[in-house]
PDB file of C-alpha atoms in Angstrom:
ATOM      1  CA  UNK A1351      89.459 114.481 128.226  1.00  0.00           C
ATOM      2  CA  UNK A1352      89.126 114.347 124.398  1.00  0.00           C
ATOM      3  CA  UNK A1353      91.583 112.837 122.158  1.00  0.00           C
ATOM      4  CA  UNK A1354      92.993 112.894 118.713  1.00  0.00           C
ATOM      5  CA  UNK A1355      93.807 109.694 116.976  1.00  0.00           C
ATOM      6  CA  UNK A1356      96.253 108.838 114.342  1.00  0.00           C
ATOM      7  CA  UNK A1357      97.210 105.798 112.722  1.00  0.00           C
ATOM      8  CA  UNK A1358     100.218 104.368 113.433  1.00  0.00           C
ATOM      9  CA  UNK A1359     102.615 101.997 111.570  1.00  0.00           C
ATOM     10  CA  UNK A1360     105.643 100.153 112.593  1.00  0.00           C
ATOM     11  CA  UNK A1361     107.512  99.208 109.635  1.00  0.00           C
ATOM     12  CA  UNK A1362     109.490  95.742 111.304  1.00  0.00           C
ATOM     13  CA  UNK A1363     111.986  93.340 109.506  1.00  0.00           C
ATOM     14  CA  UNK A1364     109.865  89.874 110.053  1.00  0.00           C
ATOM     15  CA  UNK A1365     112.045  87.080 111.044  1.00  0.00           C
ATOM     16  CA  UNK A1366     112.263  85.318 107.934  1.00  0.00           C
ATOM     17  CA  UNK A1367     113.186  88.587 105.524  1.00  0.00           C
ATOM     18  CA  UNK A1368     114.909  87.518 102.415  1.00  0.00           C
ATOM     19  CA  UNK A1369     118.590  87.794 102.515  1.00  0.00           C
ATOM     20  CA  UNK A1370     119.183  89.745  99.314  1.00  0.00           C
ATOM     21  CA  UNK A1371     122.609  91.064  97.372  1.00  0.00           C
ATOM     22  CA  UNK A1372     123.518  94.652  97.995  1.00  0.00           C
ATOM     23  CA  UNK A1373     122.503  96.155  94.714  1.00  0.00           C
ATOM     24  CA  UNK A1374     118.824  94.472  95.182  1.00  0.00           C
ATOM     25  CA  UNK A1375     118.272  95.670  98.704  1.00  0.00           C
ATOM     26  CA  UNK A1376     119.549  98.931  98.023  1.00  0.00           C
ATOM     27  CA  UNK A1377     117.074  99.049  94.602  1.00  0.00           C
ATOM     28  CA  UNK A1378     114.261  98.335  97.130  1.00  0.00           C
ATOM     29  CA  UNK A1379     115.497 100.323  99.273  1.00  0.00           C
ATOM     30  CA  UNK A1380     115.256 103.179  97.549  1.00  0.00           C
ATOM     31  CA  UNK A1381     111.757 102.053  95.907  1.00  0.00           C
ATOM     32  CA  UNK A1382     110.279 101.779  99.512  1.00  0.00           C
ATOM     33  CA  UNK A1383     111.556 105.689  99.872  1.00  0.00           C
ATOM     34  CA  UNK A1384     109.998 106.920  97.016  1.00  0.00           C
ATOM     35  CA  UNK A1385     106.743 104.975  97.393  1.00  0.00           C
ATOM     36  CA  UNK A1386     107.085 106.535 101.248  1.00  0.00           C
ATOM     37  CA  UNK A1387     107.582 110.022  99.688  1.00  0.00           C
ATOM     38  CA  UNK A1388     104.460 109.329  97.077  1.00  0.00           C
ATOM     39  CA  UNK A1389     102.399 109.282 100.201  1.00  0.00           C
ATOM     40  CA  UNK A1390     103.901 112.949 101.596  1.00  0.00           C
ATOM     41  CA  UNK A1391     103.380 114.628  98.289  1.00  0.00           C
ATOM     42  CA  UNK A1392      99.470 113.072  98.720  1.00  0.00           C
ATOM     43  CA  UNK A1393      99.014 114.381 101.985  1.00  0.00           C
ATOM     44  CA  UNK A1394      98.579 111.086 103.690  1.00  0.00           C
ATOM     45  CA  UNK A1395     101.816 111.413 105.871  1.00  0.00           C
ATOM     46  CA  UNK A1396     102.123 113.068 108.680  1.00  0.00           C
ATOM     47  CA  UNK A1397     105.736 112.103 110.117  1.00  0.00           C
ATOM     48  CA  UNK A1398     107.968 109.512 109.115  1.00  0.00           C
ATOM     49  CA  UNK A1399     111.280 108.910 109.856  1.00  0.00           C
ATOM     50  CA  UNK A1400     113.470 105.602 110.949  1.00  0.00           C
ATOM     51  CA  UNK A1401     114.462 104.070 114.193  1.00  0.00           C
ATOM     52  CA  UNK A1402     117.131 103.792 115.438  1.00  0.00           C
ATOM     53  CA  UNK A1403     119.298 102.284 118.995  1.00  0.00           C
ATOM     54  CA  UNK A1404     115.167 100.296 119.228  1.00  0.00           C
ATOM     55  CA  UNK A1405     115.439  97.661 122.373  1.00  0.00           C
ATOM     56  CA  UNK A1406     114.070  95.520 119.065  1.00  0.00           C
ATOM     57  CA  UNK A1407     116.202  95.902 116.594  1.00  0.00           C
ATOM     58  CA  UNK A1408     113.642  94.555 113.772  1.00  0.00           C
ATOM     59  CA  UNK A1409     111.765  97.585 114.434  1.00  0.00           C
ATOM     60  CA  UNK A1410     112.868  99.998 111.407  1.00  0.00           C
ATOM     61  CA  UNK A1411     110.522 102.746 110.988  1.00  0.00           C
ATOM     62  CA  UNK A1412     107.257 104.815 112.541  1.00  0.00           C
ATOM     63  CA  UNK A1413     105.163 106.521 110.330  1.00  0.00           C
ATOM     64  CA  UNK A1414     101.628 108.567 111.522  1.00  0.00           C
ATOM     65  CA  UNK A1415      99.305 108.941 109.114  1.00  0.00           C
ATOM     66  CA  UNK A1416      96.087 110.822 108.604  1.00  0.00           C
ATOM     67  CA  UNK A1417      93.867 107.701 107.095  1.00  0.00           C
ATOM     68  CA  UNK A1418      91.871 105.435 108.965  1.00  0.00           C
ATOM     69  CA  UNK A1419      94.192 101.831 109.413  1.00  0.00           C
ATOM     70  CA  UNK A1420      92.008 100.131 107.041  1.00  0.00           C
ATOM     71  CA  UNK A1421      93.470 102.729 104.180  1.00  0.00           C
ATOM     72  CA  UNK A1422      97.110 102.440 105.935  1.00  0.00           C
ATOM     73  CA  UNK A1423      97.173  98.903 105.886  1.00  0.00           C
ATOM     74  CA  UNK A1424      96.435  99.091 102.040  1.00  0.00           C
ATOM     75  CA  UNK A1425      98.688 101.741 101.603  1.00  0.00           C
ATOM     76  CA  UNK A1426     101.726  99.875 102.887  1.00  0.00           C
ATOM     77  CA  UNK A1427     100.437  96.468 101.439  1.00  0.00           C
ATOM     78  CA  UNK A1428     101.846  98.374  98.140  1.00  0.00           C
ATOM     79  CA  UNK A1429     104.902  99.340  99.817  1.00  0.00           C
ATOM     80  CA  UNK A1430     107.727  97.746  97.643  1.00  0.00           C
ATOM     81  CA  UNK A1431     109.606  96.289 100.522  1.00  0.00           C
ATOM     82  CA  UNK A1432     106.789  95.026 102.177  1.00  0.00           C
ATOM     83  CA  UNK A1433     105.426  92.947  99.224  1.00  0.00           C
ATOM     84  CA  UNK A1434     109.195  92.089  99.024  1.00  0.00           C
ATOM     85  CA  UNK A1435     109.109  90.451 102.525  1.00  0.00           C
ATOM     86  CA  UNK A1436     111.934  92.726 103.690  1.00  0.00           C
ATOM     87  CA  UNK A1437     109.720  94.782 105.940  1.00  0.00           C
ATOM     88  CA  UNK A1438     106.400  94.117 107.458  1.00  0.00           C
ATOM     89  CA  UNK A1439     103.733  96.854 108.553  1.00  0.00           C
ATOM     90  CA  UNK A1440     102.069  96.951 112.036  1.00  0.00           C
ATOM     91  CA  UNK A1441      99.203  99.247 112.153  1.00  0.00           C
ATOM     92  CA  UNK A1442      97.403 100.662 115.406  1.00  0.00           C
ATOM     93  CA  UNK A1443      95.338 103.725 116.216  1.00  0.00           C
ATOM     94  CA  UNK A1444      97.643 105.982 118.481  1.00  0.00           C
ATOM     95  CA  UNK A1445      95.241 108.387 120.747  1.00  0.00           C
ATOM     96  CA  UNK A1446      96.460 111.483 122.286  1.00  0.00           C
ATOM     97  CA  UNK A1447      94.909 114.435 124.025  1.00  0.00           C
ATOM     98  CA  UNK A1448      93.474 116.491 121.966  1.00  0.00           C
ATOM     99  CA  UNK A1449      95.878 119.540 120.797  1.00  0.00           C
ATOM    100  CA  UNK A1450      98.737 117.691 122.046  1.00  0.00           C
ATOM    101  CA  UNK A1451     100.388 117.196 118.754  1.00  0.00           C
ATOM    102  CA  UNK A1452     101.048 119.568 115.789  1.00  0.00           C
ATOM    103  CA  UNK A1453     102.366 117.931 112.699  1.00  0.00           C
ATOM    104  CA  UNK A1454     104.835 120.664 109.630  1.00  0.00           C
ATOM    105  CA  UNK A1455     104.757 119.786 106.698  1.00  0.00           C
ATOM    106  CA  UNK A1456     108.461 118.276 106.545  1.00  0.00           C
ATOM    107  CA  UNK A1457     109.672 116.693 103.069  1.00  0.00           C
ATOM    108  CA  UNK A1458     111.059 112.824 103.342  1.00  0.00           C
ATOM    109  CA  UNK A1459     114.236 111.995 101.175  1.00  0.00           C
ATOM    110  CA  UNK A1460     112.985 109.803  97.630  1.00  0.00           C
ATOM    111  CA  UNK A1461     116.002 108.317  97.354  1.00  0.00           C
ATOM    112  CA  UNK A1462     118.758 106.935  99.311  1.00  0.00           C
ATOM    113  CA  UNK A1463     121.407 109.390  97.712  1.00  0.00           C
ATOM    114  CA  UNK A1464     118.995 112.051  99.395  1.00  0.00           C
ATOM    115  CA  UNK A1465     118.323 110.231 102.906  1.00  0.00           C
ATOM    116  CA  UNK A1466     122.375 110.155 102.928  1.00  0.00           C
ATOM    117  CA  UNK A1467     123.045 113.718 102.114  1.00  0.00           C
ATOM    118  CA  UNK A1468     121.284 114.600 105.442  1.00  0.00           C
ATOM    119  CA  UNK A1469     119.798 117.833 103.289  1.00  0.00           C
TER     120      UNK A1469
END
């Protein structure tokens, strides 16, 4: 059988995330959005979206992207939340059989205003 292989990241809370005011998380918040939205508009993104009711509830998002890990890794190093300690980015090489998967082009909100309109 042949497969196709993504890359895979699980954006987790680590265990020692800063506790931050409202206004700052929700700045960074947003920031992590828009940086995540950067990546759509530059092709690099093939899904995204949170998690949610996760057995682990540090687990907070899933993205697939269409760069090797080495380049995802990098990618999310930049990732305002990440360099702000509030998330951390687990990256893996997902495999699945070949023609298995087809991936729309489906636009990601850039700001939280956006992600909480639900259009």
């Amino acid at each position: 059988m042949r497969y196709d292989q993504h890359t895979v990241v699980l954006l987790a809370q680590p265990s020692d995330a800063p506790q931050l005011p409202p206004e700052a998380f929700d700045r960074l918040h947003a920031a992590h959005l828009a940086h995540q939205a950067g990546l759509v508009e530059q092709d690099l993104v093939l899904a995204a979206g949170p998690l949610v009711d996760a057995d682990d509830e540090r687990l907070r998002g899933f993205v697939v992207l269409s760069v090797h890990p080495d380049m995802a890794r990098e990618l999310f190093h930049n990732d305002p939340a990440v360099r702000a300690g509030l998330l951390e980015a687990r990256v893996m090489r997902w495999m699945v059989p070949e023609g298995n998967l087809r991936f729309e082009g489906v636009p990601v909100p850039r700001s939280m205003l956006a992600a909480a309109a639900g259009d």
